[in-house]
Coordinates of C-alpha atoms and ligand atoms in Angstrom, one line a residue:
L24 CA 0.0 0.0 0.0
K25 CA 1.1 3.6 -0.7
V26 CA -0.1 6.8 1.0
V27 CA -0.3 10.0 -1.0
T28 CA -0.3 13.0 1.2
D29 CA -1.3 16.7 0.9
V30 CA -4.2 15.8 -1.4
V31 CA -6.9 18.4 -2.0
C32 CA -10.5 17.1 -1.7
P33 CA -12.4 18.0 -4.9
F34 CA -15.9 18.0 -3.5
C35 CA -17.1 21.1 -1.6
G36 CA -16.0 24.7 -1.5
T37 CA -13.9 24.1 1.6
L38 CA -11.3 22.4 -0.6
C39 CA -9.6 20.6 2.3
D40 CA -5.9 20.3 1.4
D41 CA -4.7 17.9 4.1
V42 CA -6.3 14.6 2.8
K43 CA -4.3 11.4 2.6
V44 CA -5.2 8.8 0.1
V45 CA -4.3 5.1 0.5
L46 CA -3.6 3.3 -2.7
D47 CA -3.2 -0.3 -3.7
G48 CA -1.5 0.0 -7.0
N49 CA -3.8 2.3 -9.1
R50 CA -6.8 1.7 -6.8
I51 CA -8.0 3.9 -4.0
V52 CA -8.7 1.8 -0.9
D53 CA -9.1 4.4 1.8
T54 CA -8.7 8.1 2.7
M55 CA -7.6 9.8 5.9
N56 CA -8.8 13.3 7.1
A57 CA -11.5 13.5 4.4
C58 CA -15.1 13.7 5.7
I59 CA -17.6 11.0 4.7
I60 CA -18.6 13.0 1.6
G61 CA -15.0 13.6 0.5
N62 CA -14.2 9.9 1.1
E63 CA -17.0 8.9 -1.2
K64 CA -15.9 11.4 -3.9
F65 CA -12.5 9.7 -4.0
K66 CA -14.0 6.2 -4.0
S67 CA -16.4 7.2 -6.8
A68 CA -13.4 7.0 -9.2
Q69 CA -13.9 3.3 -9.2
A70 CA -17.7 3.2 -8.7
G71 CA -20.1 1.3 -10.8
H72 CA -21.9 4.4 -12.1
R73 CA -18.8 5.6 -14.0
V74 CA -19.3 6.2 -17.7
M75 CA -16.5 4.2 -19.4
Q76 CA -16.8 5.3 -23.0
P77 CA -18.7 7.9 -25.1
L78 CA -22.3 7.1 -25.8
E79 CA -25.0 8.2 -28.3
R80 CA -28.7 8.0 -27.5
E81 CA -30.7 6.4 -30.2
E82 CA -33.3 8.9 -31.6
G83 CA -36.5 8.8 -29.6
T84 CA -35.4 6.1 -27.2
T85 CA -33.6 5.8 -23.9
Q86 CA -31.1 3.3 -25.4
F87 CA -27.5 4.4 -25.7
T88 CA -24.9 3.0 -28.2
P89 CA -21.2 3.1 -27.4
V90 CA -19.2 5.3 -29.8
S91 CA -15.6 6.4 -30.1
Y92 CA -14.2 9.7 -28.7
D93 CA -13.6 10.9 -32.3
Y94 CA -17.3 10.2 -33.2
A95 CA -18.6 11.9 -30.0
V96 CA -16.4 15.0 -30.5
E97 CA -17.5 15.3 -34.2
K98 CA -21.2 14.9 -33.2
A99 CA -20.9 17.5 -30.4
A100 CA -19.1 19.9 -32.7
Q101 CA -21.8 19.5 -35.4
I102 CA -24.5 20.2 -32.8
L103 CA -22.8 23.3 -31.5
A104 CA -21.7 24.7 -34.8
K105 CA -25.2 24.4 -36.2
A106 CA -26.9 26.0 -33.2
K107 CA -27.9 29.7 -33.2
R108 CA -27.7 30.1 -29.4
P109 CA -26.4 27.1 -27.5
L110 CA -26.3 27.0 -23.7
F111 CA -23.1 25.8 -21.9
Y112 CA -24.1 25.1 -18.3
G113 CA -22.3 23.7 -15.2
W114 CA -18.5 24.1 -14.8
S115 CA -18.5 24.0 -11.0
S116 CA -16.9 20.5 -10.7
T117 CA -14.1 20.8 -13.1
S118 CA -10.8 22.7 -13.3
C119 CA -10.3 26.4 -14.2
E120 CA -8.2 25.2 -17.2
A121 CA -11.2 23.4 -18.6
Q122 CA -13.5 26.3 -17.8
E123 CA -11.3 28.7 -19.7
V124 CA -11.5 26.5 -22.9
G125 CA -15.3 26.1 -22.4
N126 CA -15.9 29.8 -22.2
E127 CA -14.0 30.3 -25.4
L128 CA -16.1 27.6 -27.0
A129 CA -19.2 29.4 -25.9
E130 CA -17.9 32.6 -27.4
V131 CA -17.0 30.9 -30.8
C132 CA -20.6 29.4 -30.8
R133 CA -22.2 32.7 -29.9
G134 CA -23.8 30.9 -27.0
V135 CA -24.5 31.5 -23.3
T136 CA -22.1 30.2 -20.6
D137 CA -23.6 29.9 -17.1
N138 CA -22.4 28.1 -14.0
T139 CA -24.2 26.6 -11.0
A140 CA -24.2 30.0 -9.2
T141 CA -27.3 30.6 -11.2
V142 CA -29.2 28.4 -8.8
C143 CA -27.1 29.0 -5.6
H144 CA -24.9 32.0 -4.9
G145 CA -25.7 34.1 -8.0
P146 CA -27.6 36.5 -5.7
S147 CA -24.5 36.9 -3.5
I148 CA -22.4 37.8 -6.5
M149 CA -25.0 40.3 -7.7
A150 CA -25.1 41.9 -4.2
I151 CA -21.3 42.0 -4.0
Q152 CA -21.3 43.8 -7.4
T153 CA -23.8 46.3 -6.0
V154 CA -22.3 47.2 -2.6
G155 CA -18.9 45.5 -2.4
A156 CA -18.0 43.1 0.4
P157 CA -15.6 43.1 3.3
Q158 CA -14.0 39.7 2.9
C159 CA -11.0 37.7 4.2
T160 CA -9.5 34.3 3.9
L161 CA -10.4 31.2 5.9
G162 CA -6.8 31.3 7.3
E163 CA -7.6 34.7 8.8
V164 CA -10.8 33.2 10.2
K165 CA -8.9 30.4 11.9
N166 CA -6.3 32.7 13.4
R167 CA -8.4 35.6 14.4
A168 CA -12.2 35.2 14.4
D169 CA -13.9 35.0 17.8
L170 CA -17.5 35.3 16.6
I171 CA -18.8 32.9 13.9
I172 CA -22.3 33.4 12.6
Y173 CA -23.8 30.7 10.2
W174 CA -26.9 32.2 8.6
G175 CA -29.1 30.0 6.4
C176 CA -26.5 27.2 6.1
N177 CA -25.8 23.9 7.8
P178 CA -22.1 23.1 7.4
I179 CA -22.2 20.0 9.6
H180 CA -24.0 18.3 6.6
A181 CA -23.0 20.4 3.6
H182 CA -19.3 21.3 4.4
P183 CA -18.6 18.8 7.2
R184 CA -15.0 19.9 8.0
H185 CA -15.6 23.7 7.8
M186 CA -16.0 24.0 11.5
S187 CA -13.2 21.7 12.5
R188 CA -10.7 23.2 10.0
Y189 CA -11.4 26.9 10.1
T190 CA -14.1 28.3 12.2
I191 CA -15.0 26.7 15.6
Y192 CA -12.6 24.0 16.8
P193 CA -9.1 24.8 15.5
R194 CA -6.5 26.7 17.6
G195 CA -5.4 29.8 15.7
F196 CA -2.6 32.4 16.4
F197 CA -5.0 34.7 18.2
T198 CA -7.5 32.0 19.1
E199 CA -5.2 29.7 21.1
R200 CA -7.9 28.0 23.0
G201 CA -9.8 27.0 19.9
F202 CA -13.5 26.3 20.7
D203 CA -13.2 28.1 24.1
D204 CA -12.1 31.3 22.4
R205 CA -15.1 31.5 20.0
T206 CA -18.8 32.2 20.1
L207 CA -21.0 30.3 17.6
V208 CA -24.3 31.9 16.5
V209 CA -26.7 30.1 14.1
V210 CA -29.6 31.8 12.4
D211 CA -32.0 29.4 10.7
P212 CA -35.7 28.6 10.5
R213 CA -34.9 25.0 11.5
P214 CA -33.0 23.7 14.5
T215 CA -30.4 22.1 12.3
D216 CA -27.5 19.9 13.6
T217 CA -25.3 23.0 13.3
A218 CA -27.8 25.0 15.3
K219 CA -27.7 22.3 18.1
Q220 CA -24.0 23.2 18.6
A221 CA -24.5 26.9 18.8
D222 CA -24.0 29.2 21.8
I223 CA -26.9 31.3 20.5
Y224 CA -29.6 29.9 18.1
V225 CA -31.8 32.5 16.4
Q226 CA -34.9 30.9 14.9
V227 CA -35.9 33.2 12.1
E228 CA -39.3 32.8 10.4
Q229 CA -38.9 31.3 6.9
G230 CA -38.4 34.0 4.3
K231 CA -37.9 36.8 6.9
D232 CA -34.1 37.1 6.7
Y233 CA -34.2 40.6 5.2
E234 CA -36.4 41.9 8.0
V235 CA -34.2 40.4 10.7
L236 CA -31.0 41.7 9.1
D237 CA -32.5 45.1 8.8
A238 CA -33.5 45.1 12.4
L239 CA -30.0 43.9 13.4
R240 CA -28.6 46.8 11.5
T241 CA -30.9 49.2 13.2
A242 CA -30.2 47.8 16.6
T243 CA -26.5 48.0 16.0
R244 CA -26.9 51.7 15.4
G245 CA -28.7 51.9 18.8
E246 CA -32.1 52.7 17.4
D247 CA -35.4 51.2 18.5
I248 CA -36.9 48.1 16.7
P249 CA -40.3 46.4 17.0
D250 CA -40.9 43.9 19.8
V251 CA -40.7 40.9 17.4
V252 CA -39.1 40.9 13.9
G253 CA -39.4 37.9 11.6
G254 CA -40.3 35.7 14.6
V255 CA -37.2 36.9 16.5
P256 CA -37.8 38.7 19.8
K257 CA -36.3 42.3 20.1
A258 CA -34.2 41.2 23.1
Q259 CA -32.4 38.5 21.1
I260 CA -31.7 40.9 18.1
V261 CA -30.3 43.5 20.5
Q262 CA -28.3 40.9 22.3
L263 CA -26.7 39.8 19.0
A264 CA -26.0 43.4 18.0
E265 CA -24.3 44.1 21.3
L266 CA -22.4 40.8 21.4
A267 CA -21.0 41.4 17.9
K268 CA -19.6 44.8 19.0
T269 CA -17.7 43.2 21.9
K270 CA -15.8 40.7 19.7
K271 CA -12.4 41.2 18.1
F272 CA -13.2 39.7 14.7
G273 CA -16.6 38.5 13.6
L274 CA -17.5 36.4 10.5
L275 CA -20.8 36.0 8.8
F276 CA -21.0 32.8 6.7
F277 CA -24.2 32.5 4.7
G278 CA -25.8 29.9 2.5
M279 CA -28.7 29.2 0.2
G280 CA -31.2 29.6 3.0
V281 CA -30.5 33.4 2.5
T282 CA -29.7 33.6 -1.2
Q283 CA -32.6 31.5 -2.5
T284 CA -35.4 32.7 -0.3
I285 CA -37.6 35.8 -0.7
G286 CA -35.4 38.8 -1.1
K287 CA -32.5 36.9 -2.8
H288 CA -29.7 39.4 -3.6
R289 CA -31.4 42.1 -1.4
N290 CA -30.9 39.7 1.6
I291 CA -27.2 39.7 0.8
D292 CA -27.1 43.4 0.1
I293 CA -28.4 44.1 3.6
A294 CA -26.1 41.5 5.2
I295 CA -23.1 43.1 3.6
S296 CA -24.4 46.5 4.7
W297 CA -24.6 45.3 8.3
V298 CA -21.1 43.7 8.1
A299 CA -19.8 47.0 6.7
D300 CA -21.5 48.9 9.6
M301 CA -19.9 46.5 12.1
N302 CA -16.5 47.6 11.0
K303 CA -17.1 50.9 12.8
Y304 CA -17.0 48.9 16.0
T305 CA -14.7 46.0 15.4
K306 CA -13.3 43.9 12.5
F307 CA -16.1 42.0 10.6
S308 CA -16.2 40.0 7.3
L309 CA -18.5 37.7 5.4
I310 CA -18.0 34.7 3.2
P311 CA -20.6 32.8 1.1
M312 CA -20.7 29.1 1.7
R313 CA -20.0 28.0 -1.8
G314 CA -21.1 24.5 -2.6
H315 CA -19.3 22.7 -5.4
Y316 CA -15.5 22.7 -5.1
N317 CA -14.8 25.0 -8.1
V318 CA -18.0 27.1 -8.5
T319 CA -16.0 30.0 -7.2
G320 CA -13.3 29.3 -9.8
S321 CA -15.9 29.4 -12.6
G322 CA -16.9 32.9 -11.6
Q323 CA -13.3 33.9 -11.4
V324 CA -12.4 32.6 -14.9
M325 CA -15.5 34.1 -16.5
C326 CA -14.7 37.4 -14.9
W327 CA -11.1 37.5 -16.1
Q328 CA -12.1 36.4 -19.6
S329 CA -15.0 38.7 -20.1
G330 CA -16.0 40.7 -17.0
F331 CA -19.1 38.8 -15.8
P332 CA -19.3 36.0 -13.3
F333 CA -22.1 33.8 -14.6
A334 CA -25.0 33.9 -17.2
M335 CA -22.7 35.3 -19.8
D336 CA -24.3 35.7 -23.2
F337 CA -22.2 35.9 -26.4
S338 CA -25.2 35.9 -28.8
R339 CA -24.6 39.5 -29.9
G340 CA -20.9 38.9 -30.5
Y341 CA -19.8 40.5 -27.3
P342 CA -20.3 39.4 -23.6
R343 CA -23.6 40.5 -22.0
Y344 CA -24.9 39.6 -18.6
N345 CA -28.5 40.0 -17.4
P346 CA -29.6 37.6 -14.6
G347 CA -33.3 36.8 -15.2
E348 CA -32.8 37.0 -18.9
T349 CA -29.5 35.2 -19.6
T350 CA -29.7 32.7 -16.8
S351 CA -30.0 29.0 -17.7
N352 CA -33.5 28.3 -16.2
D353 CA -34.9 31.4 -17.8
L354 CA -33.5 30.5 -21.2
L355 CA -34.6 26.9 -21.0
R356 CA -38.1 27.6 -19.7
R357 CA -38.7 30.2 -22.4
G358 CA -37.2 27.9 -25.1
E359 CA -34.6 30.5 -26.1
V360 CA -31.7 28.1 -26.6
D361 CA -31.6 25.5 -29.4
A362 CA -28.8 23.2 -28.1
A363 CA -27.1 22.6 -24.8
M364 CA -23.9 21.2 -23.4
V365 CA -23.7 20.4 -19.7
I366 CA -20.2 20.1 -18.2
A367 CA -19.4 18.6 -14.8
S368 CA -22.9 19.3 -13.4
D369 CA -26.3 17.8 -13.1
P370 CA -29.2 20.1 -13.9
G371 CA -31.4 16.9 -14.4
A372 CA -31.3 16.5 -10.6
H373 CA -31.6 20.2 -9.7
F374 CA -33.5 22.2 -12.3
P375 CA -37.3 22.4 -12.5
V376 CA -39.1 20.0 -14.7
S377 CA -40.2 23.0 -16.9
S378 CA -36.5 23.6 -17.8
M379 CA -35.6 20.0 -18.3
K380 CA -38.6 19.5 -20.7
H381 CA -36.9 21.9 -23.1
Y382 CA -33.5 20.4 -22.5
A383 CA -35.0 17.0 -23.6
K384 CA -36.3 18.5 -26.8
I385 CA -33.1 20.1 -28.1
P386 CA -29.8 18.4 -29.2
T387 CA -27.7 18.0 -26.0
I388 CA -24.3 16.9 -24.9
A389 CA -23.2 15.9 -21.4
L390 CA -19.6 15.8 -20.3
D391 CA -19.3 14.0 -17.0
P392 CA -17.3 11.1 -15.4
H393 CA -20.5 9.5 -14.0
Y394 CA -24.0 8.6 -15.1
T395 CA -26.5 11.2 -13.8
P396 CA -30.1 12.1 -14.4
T397 CA -28.7 14.6 -17.0
T398 CA -26.7 12.0 -19.0
G399 CA -29.9 9.9 -19.1
V400 CA -31.7 12.6 -21.2
S401 CA -28.7 13.8 -23.3
N402 CA -28.1 12.9 -26.9
I403 CA -24.3 12.6 -26.6
V404 CA -22.6 11.5 -23.4
I405 CA -18.8 12.1 -23.2
P406 CA -17.0 10.7 -20.1
S407 CA -13.9 12.3 -18.7
T408 CA -11.3 11.9 -16.0
M409 CA -12.0 13.3 -12.5
V410 CA -10.1 16.5 -11.6
G411 CA -8.4 16.2 -8.3
V412 CA -8.3 12.4 -8.4
E413 CA -7.1 11.4 -11.9
E414 CA -6.1 14.8 -13.2
E415 CA -4.4 17.9 -11.9
G416 CA -6.2 21.2 -12.0
T417 CA -6.7 24.6 -10.4
A418 CA -9.8 25.3 -8.2
Y419 CA -10.8 28.3 -6.1
R420 CA -11.8 27.8 -2.5
M421 CA -14.9 29.6 -1.2
D422 CA -12.7 32.5 0.0
N423 CA -11.3 33.0 -3.5
V424 CA -8.0 31.4 -2.7
P425 CA -6.7 29.3 -5.7
I426 CA -5.5 25.8 -4.9
R427 CA -3.8 23.3 -7.1
C428 CA -5.5 20.0 -7.0
R429 CA -3.3 16.9 -7.2
K430 CA -3.5 13.9 -9.4
V431 CA -3.7 10.7 -7.2
I432 CA -4.2 7.9 -9.7
D433 CA -4.4 7.3 -13.4
G434 CA -7.8 7.5 -15.0
P435 CA -9.3 4.6 -17.0
E436 CA -7.2 3.7 -20.0
G437 CA -7.8 6.1 -23.0
M438 CA -10.1 8.4 -20.9
L439 CA -9.6 12.1 -21.8
S440 CA -9.8 15.1 -19.4
D441 CA -12.6 17.7 -19.6
E442 CA -10.0 20.2 -20.9
E443 CA -8.9 17.9 -23.7
V444 CA -12.4 17.0 -24.8
L445 CA -13.3 20.7 -24.8
R446 CA -10.1 21.6 -26.8
R447 CA -11.0 19.0 -29.4
I448 CA -14.6 20.2 -29.8
L449 CA -13.4 23.8 -29.9
A450 CA -10.9 23.0 -32.7
R451 CA -13.5 21.2 -34.7
V452 CA -16.2 23.9 -34.3
K453 CA -13.6 26.5 -35.5
E454 CA -13.0 24.3 -38.6
L455 CA -16.7 24.0 -39.3
K456 CA -17.2 27.7 -38.9
G457 CA -14.1 28.6 -40.9
L458 CA -12.5 30.4 -38.0
P459 CA -8.7 30.7 -37.5
Ligands
LIG7 FE1 -14.0 17.4 1.0 FE2 -15.6 19.4 1.8 FE3 -15.4 17.2 3.3 FE4 -13.4 18.9 3.1 S1 -15.4 19.3 4.0 S2 -13.2 16.7 3.0 S3 -13.6 19.6 0.9 S4 -16.2 17.3 1.2

């Protein structure tokens, strides 16, 4: 047996970089330090639901026929070159290198490229664009933060090592006593497993985050608020406002319980405003709890390539961005795209039926290492190696720190990477369109 150390877990936005993987030859037999989800991600390299060769769905059936990579790339290029406005969706579970090629492909095809932020932290990005954001790294959190607020998120289940690596339990430079040096506040409509560990649990009424954040902001300024706001008693809001002022460094982590409820980007807008206000009294920052391991990277790559973080539309020949118009679900539900390619993502499991109905009607390509509900309704399925397990690649942690993911084992024989598949499709589309 051989142990590979300093491996980065390519599952959630925490991107833990202290994982050890135990190998028997080219086979992963165990992991150390990874949480149960991360462990499963590594083991999924040799799982039975792995797609082992490219497939084409027989017209009008659910039957797939194995094809070669050359055939699948040619078919995919034909579909994309013919389309007037193809959608490229996903990107959050692949490398920045693949994302870069994919965005160029979207531009060449005059399509729309959108990532999974469109259904998770898109509102956070929109709010940050509007009012800015006081942010910091998870390393600073570990070493300095003595007040941690989790609002509308449940890291014990979604980011299992977030609390043990960075926020609550580790000993930091200025937080030598670890857990004893920190106060944990959880704001959530449900008494989640994270809430059960909190020093203070604030049970907000479903969909009333904006009202409670606004009241918190008002109470922080010392002004009066109503007796109950969003189901939270005045005394508890005032207590939280006063507690936050006594701390040396506070952190607000927020999840989809805030970004995808009523108010959306306005919730984040007011959360940022409160955090900015708090900097008059102490140091305070906020970090979105990004889900997929490289959804943050996709926003970064899109931004440095063309200035917008998601829902980027090239149909006019230059990049345009208008969430609500150029976002994947809006385009699919209105039938405004005539082909689609899904990369390292699974809208079949997460999008509304109304979107997937249109997806099932148009020519589609899925690029994914595993069988998913999306591959089941796609016309062409192209398998790829797993970034961070069988392929190196760059990913951005939820605090926007880029981390190089390691290759641990070789992928199945002849299997191409996402980047290589996209490069081949891009080259062929350029040929078909007569572009240099
Ligand atoms: Fe992987 Fe996230 Fe678990 Fe860390 S917390 S081991 S990145 S799944």
